[in-house]
Short mmCIF file of C-alpha atoms in Angstrom, two decimals:
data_model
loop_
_atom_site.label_atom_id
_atom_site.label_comp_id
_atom_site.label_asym_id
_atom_site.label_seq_id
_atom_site.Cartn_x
_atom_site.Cartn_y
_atom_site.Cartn_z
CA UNK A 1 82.59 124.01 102.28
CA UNK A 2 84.92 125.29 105.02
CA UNK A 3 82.84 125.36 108.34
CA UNK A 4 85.48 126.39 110.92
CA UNK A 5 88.96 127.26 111.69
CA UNK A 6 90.40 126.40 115.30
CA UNK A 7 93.80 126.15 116.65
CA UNK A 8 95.64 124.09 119.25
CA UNK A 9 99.12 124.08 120.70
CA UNK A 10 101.20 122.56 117.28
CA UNK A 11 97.73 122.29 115.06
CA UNK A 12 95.32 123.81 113.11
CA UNK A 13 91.95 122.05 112.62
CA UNK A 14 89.63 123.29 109.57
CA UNK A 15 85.99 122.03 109.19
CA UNK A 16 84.25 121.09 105.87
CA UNK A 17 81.27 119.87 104.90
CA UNK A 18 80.68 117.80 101.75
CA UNK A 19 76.94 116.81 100.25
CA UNK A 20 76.99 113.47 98.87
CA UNK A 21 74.22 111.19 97.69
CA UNK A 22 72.66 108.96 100.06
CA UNK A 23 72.07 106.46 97.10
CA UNK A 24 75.20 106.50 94.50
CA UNK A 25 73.06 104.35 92.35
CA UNK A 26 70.41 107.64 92.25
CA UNK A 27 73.02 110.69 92.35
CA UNK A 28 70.15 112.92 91.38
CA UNK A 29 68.46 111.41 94.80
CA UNK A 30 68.28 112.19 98.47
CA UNK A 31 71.72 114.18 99.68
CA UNK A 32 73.43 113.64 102.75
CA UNK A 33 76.38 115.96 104.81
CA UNK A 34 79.72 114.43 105.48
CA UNK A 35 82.15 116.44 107.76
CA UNK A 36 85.68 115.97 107.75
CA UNK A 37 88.06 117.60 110.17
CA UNK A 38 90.86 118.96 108.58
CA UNK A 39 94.21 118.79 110.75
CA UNK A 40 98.04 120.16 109.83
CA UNK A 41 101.06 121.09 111.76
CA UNK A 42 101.32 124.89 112.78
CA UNK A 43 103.26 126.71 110.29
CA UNK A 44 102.34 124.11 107.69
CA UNK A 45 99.04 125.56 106.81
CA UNK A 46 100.30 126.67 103.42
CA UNK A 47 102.69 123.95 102.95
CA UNK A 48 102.51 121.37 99.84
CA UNK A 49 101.82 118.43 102.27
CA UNK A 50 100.30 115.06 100.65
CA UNK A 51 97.13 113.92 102.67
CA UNK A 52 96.54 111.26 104.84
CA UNK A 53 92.46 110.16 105.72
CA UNK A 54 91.61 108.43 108.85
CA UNK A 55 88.80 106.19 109.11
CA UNK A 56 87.89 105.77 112.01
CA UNK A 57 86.72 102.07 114.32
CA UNK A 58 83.27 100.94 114.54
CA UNK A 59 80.77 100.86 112.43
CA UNK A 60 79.05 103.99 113.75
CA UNK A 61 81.57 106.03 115.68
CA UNK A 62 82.86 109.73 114.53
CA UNK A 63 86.47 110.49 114.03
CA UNK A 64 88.97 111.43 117.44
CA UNK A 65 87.78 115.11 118.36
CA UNK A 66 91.61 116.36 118.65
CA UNK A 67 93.27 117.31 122.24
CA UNK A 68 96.63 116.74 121.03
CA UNK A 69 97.56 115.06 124.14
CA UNK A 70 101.64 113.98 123.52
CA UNK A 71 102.07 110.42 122.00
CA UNK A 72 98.90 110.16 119.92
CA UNK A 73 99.03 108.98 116.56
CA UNK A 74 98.18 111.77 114.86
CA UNK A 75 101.03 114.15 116.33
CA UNK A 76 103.01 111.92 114.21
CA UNK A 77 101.42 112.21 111.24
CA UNK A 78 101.58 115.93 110.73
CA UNK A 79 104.98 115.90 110.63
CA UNK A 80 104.81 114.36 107.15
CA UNK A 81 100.70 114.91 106.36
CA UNK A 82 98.13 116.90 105.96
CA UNK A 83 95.16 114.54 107.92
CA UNK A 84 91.91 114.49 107.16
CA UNK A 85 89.45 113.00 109.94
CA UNK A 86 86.60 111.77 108.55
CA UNK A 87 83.54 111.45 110.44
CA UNK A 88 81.79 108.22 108.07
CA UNK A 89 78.26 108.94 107.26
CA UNK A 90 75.66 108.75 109.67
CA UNK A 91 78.54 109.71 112.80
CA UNK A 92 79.69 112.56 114.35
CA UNK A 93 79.01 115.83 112.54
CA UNK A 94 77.90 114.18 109.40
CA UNK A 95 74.02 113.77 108.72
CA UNK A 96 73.54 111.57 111.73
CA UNK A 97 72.43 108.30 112.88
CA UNK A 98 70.27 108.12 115.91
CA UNK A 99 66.86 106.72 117.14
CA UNK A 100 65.45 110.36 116.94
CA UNK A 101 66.69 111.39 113.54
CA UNK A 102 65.37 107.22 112.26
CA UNK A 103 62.36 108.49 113.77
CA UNK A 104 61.25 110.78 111.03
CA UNK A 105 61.16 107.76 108.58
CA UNK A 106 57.60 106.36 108.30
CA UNK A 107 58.25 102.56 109.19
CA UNK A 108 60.64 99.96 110.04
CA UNK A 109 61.04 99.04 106.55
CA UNK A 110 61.70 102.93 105.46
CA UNK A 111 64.30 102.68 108.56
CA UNK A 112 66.26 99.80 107.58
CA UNK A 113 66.03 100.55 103.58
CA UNK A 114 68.11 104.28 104.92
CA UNK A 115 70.32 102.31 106.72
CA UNK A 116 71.49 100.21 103.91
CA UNK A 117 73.52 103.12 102.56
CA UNK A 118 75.88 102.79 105.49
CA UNK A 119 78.15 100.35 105.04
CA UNK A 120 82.03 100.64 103.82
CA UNK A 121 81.14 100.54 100.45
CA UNK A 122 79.34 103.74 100.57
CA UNK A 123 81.81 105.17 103.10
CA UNK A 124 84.42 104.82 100.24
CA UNK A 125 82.71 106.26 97.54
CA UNK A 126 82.00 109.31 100.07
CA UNK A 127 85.91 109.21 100.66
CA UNK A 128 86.52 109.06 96.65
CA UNK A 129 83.96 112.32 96.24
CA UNK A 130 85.93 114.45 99.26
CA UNK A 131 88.92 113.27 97.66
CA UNK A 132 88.24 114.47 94.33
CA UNK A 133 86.85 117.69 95.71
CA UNK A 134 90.01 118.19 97.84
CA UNK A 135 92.78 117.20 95.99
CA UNK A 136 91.55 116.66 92.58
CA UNK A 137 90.14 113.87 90.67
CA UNK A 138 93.60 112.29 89.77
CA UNK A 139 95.62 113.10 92.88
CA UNK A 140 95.60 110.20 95.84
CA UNK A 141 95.86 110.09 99.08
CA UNK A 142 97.19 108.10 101.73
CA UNK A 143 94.89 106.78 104.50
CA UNK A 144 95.38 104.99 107.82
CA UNK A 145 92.29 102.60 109.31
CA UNK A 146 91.80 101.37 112.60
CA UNK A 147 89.40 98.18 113.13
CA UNK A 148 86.75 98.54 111.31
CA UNK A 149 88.46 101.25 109.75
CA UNK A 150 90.91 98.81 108.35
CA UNK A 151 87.97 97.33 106.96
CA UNK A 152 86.97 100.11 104.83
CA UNK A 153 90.76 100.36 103.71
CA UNK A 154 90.33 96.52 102.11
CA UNK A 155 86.76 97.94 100.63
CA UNK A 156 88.35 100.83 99.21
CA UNK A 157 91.62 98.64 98.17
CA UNK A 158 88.75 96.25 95.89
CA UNK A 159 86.72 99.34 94.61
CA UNK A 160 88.74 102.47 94.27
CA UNK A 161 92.60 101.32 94.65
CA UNK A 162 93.48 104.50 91.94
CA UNK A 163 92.19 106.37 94.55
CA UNK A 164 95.09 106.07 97.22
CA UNK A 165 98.43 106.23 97.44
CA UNK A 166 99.43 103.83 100.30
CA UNK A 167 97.39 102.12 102.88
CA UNK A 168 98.10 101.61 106.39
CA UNK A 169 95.81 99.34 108.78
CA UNK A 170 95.89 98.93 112.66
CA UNK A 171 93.35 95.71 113.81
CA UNK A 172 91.48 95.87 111.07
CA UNK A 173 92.12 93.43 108.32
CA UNK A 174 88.68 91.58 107.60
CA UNK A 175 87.67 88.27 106.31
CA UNK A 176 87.37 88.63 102.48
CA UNK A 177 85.33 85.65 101.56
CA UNK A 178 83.97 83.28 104.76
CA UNK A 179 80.52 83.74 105.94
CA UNK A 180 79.64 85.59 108.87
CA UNK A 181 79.43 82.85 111.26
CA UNK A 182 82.96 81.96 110.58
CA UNK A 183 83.76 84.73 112.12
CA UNK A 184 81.83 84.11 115.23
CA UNK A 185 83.38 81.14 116.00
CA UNK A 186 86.93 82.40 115.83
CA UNK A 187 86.08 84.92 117.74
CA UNK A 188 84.41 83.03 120.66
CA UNK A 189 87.18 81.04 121.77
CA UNK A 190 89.20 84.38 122.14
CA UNK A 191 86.62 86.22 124.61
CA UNK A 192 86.49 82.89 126.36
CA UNK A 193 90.31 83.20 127.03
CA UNK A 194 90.02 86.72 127.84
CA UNK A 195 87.91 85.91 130.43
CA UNK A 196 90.49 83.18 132.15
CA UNK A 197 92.95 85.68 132.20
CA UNK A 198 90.60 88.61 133.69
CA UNK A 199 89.90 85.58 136.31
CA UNK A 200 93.05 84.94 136.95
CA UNK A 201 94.40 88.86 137.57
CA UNK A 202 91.22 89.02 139.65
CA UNK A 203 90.49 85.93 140.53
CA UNK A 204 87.60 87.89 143.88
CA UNK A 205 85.29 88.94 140.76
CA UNK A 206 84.19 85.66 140.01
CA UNK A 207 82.20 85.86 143.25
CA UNK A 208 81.23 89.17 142.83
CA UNK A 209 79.85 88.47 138.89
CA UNK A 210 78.00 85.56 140.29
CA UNK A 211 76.31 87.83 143.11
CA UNK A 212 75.46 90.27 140.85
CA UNK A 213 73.86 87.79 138.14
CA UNK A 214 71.92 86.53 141.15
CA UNK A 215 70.89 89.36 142.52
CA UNK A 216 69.72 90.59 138.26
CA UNK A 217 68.02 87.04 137.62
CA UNK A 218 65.70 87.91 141.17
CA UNK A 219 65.30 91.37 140.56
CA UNK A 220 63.95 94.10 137.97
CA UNK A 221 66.91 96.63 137.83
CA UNK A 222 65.92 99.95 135.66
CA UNK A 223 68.91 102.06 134.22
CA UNK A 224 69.02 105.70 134.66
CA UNK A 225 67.96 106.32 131.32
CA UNK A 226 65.25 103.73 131.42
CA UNK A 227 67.21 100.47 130.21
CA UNK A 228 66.81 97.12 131.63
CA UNK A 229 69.88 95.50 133.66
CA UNK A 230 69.75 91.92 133.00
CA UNK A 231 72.00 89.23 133.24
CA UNK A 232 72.69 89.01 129.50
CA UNK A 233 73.16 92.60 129.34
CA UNK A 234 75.69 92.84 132.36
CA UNK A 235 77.74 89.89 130.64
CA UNK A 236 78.26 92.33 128.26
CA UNK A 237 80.75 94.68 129.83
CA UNK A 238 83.09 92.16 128.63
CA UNK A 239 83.60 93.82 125.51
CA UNK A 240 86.03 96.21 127.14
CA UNK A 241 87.99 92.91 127.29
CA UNK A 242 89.60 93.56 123.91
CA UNK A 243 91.61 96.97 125.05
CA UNK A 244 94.54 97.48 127.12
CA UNK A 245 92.84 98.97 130.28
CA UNK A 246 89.70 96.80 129.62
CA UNK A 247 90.57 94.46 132.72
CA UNK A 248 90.45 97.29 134.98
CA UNK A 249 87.50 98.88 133.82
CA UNK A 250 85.50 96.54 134.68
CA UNK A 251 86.97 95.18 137.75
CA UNK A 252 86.41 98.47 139.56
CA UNK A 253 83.04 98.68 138.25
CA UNK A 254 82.61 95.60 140.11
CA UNK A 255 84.16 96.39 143.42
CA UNK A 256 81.60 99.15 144.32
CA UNK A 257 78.55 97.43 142.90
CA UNK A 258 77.04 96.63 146.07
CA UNK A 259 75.49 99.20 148.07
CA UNK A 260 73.22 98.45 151.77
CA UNK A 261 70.31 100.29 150.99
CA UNK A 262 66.96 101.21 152.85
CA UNK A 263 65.53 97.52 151.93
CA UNK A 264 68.80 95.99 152.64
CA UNK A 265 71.49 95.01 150.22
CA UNK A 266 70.92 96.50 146.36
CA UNK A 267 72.89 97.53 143.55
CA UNK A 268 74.71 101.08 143.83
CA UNK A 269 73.48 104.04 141.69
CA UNK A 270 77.64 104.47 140.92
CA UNK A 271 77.65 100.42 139.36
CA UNK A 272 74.38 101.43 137.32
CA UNK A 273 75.66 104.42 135.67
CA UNK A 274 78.84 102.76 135.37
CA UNK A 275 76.68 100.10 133.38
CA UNK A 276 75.08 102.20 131.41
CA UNK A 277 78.27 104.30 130.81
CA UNK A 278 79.94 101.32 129.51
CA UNK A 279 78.27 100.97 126.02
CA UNK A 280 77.62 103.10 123.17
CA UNK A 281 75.21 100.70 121.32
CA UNK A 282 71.82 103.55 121.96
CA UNK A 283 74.10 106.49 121.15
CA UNK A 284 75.62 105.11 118.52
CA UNK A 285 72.84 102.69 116.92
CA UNK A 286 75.13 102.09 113.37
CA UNK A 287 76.88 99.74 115.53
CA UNK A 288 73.83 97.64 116.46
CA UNK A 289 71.94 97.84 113.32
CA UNK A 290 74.90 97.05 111.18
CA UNK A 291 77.52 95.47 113.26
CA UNK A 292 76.72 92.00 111.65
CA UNK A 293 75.96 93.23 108.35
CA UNK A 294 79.99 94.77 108.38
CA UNK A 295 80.72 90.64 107.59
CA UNK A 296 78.30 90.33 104.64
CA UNK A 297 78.25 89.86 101.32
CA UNK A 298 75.42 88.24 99.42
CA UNK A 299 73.70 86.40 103.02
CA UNK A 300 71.98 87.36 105.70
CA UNK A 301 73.10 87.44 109.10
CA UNK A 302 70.22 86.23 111.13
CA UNK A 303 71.48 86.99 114.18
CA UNK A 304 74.52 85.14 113.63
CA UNK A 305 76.28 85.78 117.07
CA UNK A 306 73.22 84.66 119.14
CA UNK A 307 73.15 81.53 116.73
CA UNK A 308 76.52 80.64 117.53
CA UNK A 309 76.81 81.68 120.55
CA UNK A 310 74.72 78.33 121.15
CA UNK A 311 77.66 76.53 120.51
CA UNK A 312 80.12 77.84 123.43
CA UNK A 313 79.07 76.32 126.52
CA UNK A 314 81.13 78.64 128.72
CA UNK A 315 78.63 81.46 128.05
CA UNK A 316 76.11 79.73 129.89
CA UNK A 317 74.38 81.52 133.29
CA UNK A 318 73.98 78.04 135.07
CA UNK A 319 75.01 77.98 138.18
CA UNK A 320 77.64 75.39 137.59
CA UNK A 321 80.12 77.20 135.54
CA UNK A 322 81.93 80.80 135.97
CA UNK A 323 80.10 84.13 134.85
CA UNK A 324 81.82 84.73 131.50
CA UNK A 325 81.56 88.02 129.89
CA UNK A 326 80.54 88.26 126.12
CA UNK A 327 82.81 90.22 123.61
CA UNK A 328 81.95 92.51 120.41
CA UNK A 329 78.68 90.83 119.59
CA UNK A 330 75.27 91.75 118.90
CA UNK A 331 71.81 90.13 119.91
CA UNK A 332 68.52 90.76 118.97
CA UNK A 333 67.11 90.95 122.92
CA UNK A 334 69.41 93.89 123.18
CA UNK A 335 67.02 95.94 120.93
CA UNK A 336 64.82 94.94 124.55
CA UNK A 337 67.04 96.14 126.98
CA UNK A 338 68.62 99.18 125.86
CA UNK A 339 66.11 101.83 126.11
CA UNK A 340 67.50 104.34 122.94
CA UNK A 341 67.26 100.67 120.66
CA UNK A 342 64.22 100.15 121.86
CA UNK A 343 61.93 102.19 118.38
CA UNK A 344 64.94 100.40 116.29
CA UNK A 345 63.63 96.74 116.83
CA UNK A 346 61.74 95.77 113.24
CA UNK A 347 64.36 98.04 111.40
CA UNK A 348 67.00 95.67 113.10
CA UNK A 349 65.07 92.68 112.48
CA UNK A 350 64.24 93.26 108.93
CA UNK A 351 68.05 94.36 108.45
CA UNK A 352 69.62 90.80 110.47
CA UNK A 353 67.27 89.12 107.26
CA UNK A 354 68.55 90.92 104.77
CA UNK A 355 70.09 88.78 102.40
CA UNK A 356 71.35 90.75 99.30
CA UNK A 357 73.73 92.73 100.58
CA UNK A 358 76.40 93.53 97.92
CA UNK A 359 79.92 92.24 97.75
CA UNK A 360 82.41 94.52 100.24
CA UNK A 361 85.67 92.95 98.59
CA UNK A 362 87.06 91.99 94.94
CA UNK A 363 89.62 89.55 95.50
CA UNK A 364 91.00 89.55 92.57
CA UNK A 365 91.52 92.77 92.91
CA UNK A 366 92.85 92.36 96.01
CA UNK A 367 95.08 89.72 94.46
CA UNK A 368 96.60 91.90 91.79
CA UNK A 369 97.03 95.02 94.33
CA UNK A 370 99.45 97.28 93.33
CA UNK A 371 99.19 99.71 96.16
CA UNK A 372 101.82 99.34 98.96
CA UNK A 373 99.97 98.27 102.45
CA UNK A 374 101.37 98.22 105.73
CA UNK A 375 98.92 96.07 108.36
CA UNK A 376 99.55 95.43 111.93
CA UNK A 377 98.22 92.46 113.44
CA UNK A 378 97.39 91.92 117.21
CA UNK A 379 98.18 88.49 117.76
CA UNK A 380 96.28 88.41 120.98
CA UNK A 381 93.27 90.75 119.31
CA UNK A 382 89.93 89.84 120.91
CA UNK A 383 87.79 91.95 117.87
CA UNK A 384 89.71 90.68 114.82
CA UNK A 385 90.84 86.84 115.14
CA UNK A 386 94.35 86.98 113.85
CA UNK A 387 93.99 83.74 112.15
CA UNK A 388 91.07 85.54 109.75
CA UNK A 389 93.63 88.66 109.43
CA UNK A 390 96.54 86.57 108.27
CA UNK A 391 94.21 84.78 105.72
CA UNK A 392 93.65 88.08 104.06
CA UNK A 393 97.12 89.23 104.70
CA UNK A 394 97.67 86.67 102.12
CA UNK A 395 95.24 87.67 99.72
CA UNK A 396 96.52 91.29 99.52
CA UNK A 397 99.28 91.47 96.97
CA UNK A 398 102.32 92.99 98.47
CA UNK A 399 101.55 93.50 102.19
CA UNK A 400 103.62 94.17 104.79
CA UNK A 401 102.80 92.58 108.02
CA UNK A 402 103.98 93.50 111.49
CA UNK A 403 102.46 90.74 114.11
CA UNK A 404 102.72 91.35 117.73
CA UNK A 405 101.30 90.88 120.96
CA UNK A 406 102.77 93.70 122.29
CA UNK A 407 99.26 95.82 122.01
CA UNK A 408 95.81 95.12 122.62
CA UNK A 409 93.19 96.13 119.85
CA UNK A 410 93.55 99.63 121.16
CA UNK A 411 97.28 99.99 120.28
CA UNK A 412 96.82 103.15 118.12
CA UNK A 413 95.46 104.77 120.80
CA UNK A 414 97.65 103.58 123.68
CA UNK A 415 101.35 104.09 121.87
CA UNK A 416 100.32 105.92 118.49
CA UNK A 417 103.18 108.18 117.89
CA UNK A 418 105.08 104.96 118.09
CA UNK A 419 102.95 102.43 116.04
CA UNK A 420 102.55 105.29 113.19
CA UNK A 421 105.81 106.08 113.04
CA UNK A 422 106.71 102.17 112.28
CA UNK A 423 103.92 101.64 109.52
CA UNK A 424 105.03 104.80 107.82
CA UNK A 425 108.80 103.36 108.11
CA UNK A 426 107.75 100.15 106.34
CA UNK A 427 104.99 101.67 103.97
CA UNK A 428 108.05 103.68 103.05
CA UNK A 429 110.12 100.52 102.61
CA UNK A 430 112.37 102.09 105.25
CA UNK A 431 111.51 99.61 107.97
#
């Protein structure tokens, strides 16, 4: 169902709403609204155009709401496509996600049972439905993925490869087959070397994370919206590490986070919003509940980032080593200190020991692809360990690989015309 029609300088965005089962093991069951934002060049409305579907990073996060600033990716890709921006169930404009809408379920259990529908599997077969409904049941599509959206690509390249065309994939090539606390420790090391470098561009903030974990471990520091400030929490701003401008970010948080106040020196109300500004995790609660979960198949994750956290030294708050800032993980004390997480704690719980999660990836599916895939690989990525993403770079039949530390994780975003306009090139076999 069309929703809307809108228009920007060079595009024309159309709404749509699809109704799709919660449960595609119980069609006749529960229904749920996915929205997709419909994008094409101006003067192109009528045009023959093939389509291209974006899914989006995360889990948890809605499609790019369009601007059309010049050099993003997708002013590239309505030269050649149609695009469809797909906000994944549970984000965005879809049926959402949130601690108020979990709240009309009766208990934990009812919570975390709902949110086992949201996971790339599902997220495929909703693409596969809007597909069908769209273009017909035996026309593909093309689709692009960033991080985790990359992940859905491999999902969809194991269950429904008919279903596309070509595949490209920014960041986001998963591990296939190792358990989830393989990918922990690969990705330790790499926020641990982030950190040196942050350091060593600024190497003042080392005193200033040290006063500041001081000052948290002595005091009770409230958020505006009624989170706690702890240590563990402020170590967390490191996951802004893993982009371009991520360095900066946080460094100028830092600069200002002193303040004399009326009892002397205290944090400033600017450094706590800033704080609180910083994450997405009570907005966006998919990320939290089923950030772990994104790595398994068959096992349960049990925390798996605090558990091996255990094992990286440098993380440590004593006294005798550097602050270092954590990275894209999830703990279960966060479900303590974030205030909109807070009604999510048993759902998260029962969901970290939930062990029969079904299988994500077919590899030998994967082995006898047939679909041409473009990837690009940030050598340097602090998200994806590129060690894990060339491992199923090799399990993909066919892929085209273009490694570089050139980008951050956030290259689509930061030089997208550019990037785009290469993966199309070699999907193409032009390049």
């Amino acid at each position: 169902m069309k929703t809307f029609t809108h228009f920007l300088p060079g595009i024309t965005l159309t709404g749509h709403e699809f109704q799709v089962p919660l449960d595609y093991a119980h069609p006749a069951g529960p229904h749920i609204t996915v929205f997709a934002r419909e994008m094409v060049a101006a003067g192109k409305e009528s045009a023959d155009l093939p389509w291209l579907v974006f899914f989006q990073g995360g889990p948890g996060f809605g499609s790019p709401r369009p601007d059309a600033p010049p050099g993003v990716w997708y002013r590239r890709a309505v030269q050649d496509y149609r695009v469809l921006l797909l906000d994944q169930r549970g984000t965005g404009l879809s049926t959402p996600v949130t601690f108020q809408t979990l709240a009309s379920l009766p208990t934990p259990q009812a919570q975390a049972d709902y949110l086992k529908h949201f996971r790339a599997d599902n997220i495929v077969r909703d693409a596969e439905q809007i597909r069908a409904e769209l273009l017909g049941a035996d026309v593909p599509w093309s689709a692009l993925g960033q991080s985790y959206g990359g992940f859905c690509l491999v999902t969809y390249l194991s269950l429904a490869p008919a279903g596309l065309n070509e595949a490209m994939i920014t960041g986001g090539l998963p591990s296939v087959v190792r358990p989830v606390d393989d990918v922990y420790r690969a990705t330790y090391p790499r926020v641990a070397e982030q950190n040196r470098r942050y350091f060593a561009r600024y190497p003042e903030d080392a005193g200033r994370a040290r006063a500041i974990v001081e000052y948290l471990a002595t005091h009770e520091v409230s958020l505006p919206d009624g989170g706690y400030l702890t240590p563990r929490r402020f170590q967390q701003l490191g996951l802004a590490f893993g982009a371009s401008d991520g360095f900066e970010k946080v460094h100028y948080l830092l600069e200002e986070a002193f303040v004399a106040g009326r009892s002397g020196r205290e944090l400033s109300y600017g450094f706590l919003r800033g704080v609180m500004a910083a994450h997405a995790f009570d907005t966006n609660p998919i990320y939290a509940l089923l950030h772990e979960a994104c790595y398994c198949q068959g096992e349960a994750s049990r925390w798996s980032a605090e558990r091996v956290r255990a094992e990286f030294a440098e993380f440590g708050l004593d006294a005798e080593r550097p602050v270092f800032f954590t990275g894209e993980m999830i703990y279960p004390w966060m479900f303590d200190d974030y205030a909109g997480l807070r009604p999510l704690r048993e759902a998260g719980q029962i969901l970290a020991e939930y062990a029969d999660w079904p299988s994500l990836y077919d590899v030998a599916t994967l082995q006898a692809n047939r679909v041409p895939v473009v990837a690009l690989i940030y050598y340097e990525d602090m998200y994806v360990a590129h060690t894990l993403a060339a491992e199923t770079a090799a399990t993909i039949a066919g892929i085209k690989c273009w490694v570089t530390n050139e980008y951050a994780h956030n290259g689509l975003r930061a030089d997208g015309e550019r990037i785009l306009d290469r993966l199309i090139g070699m999907v193409r076999g032009v390049v």
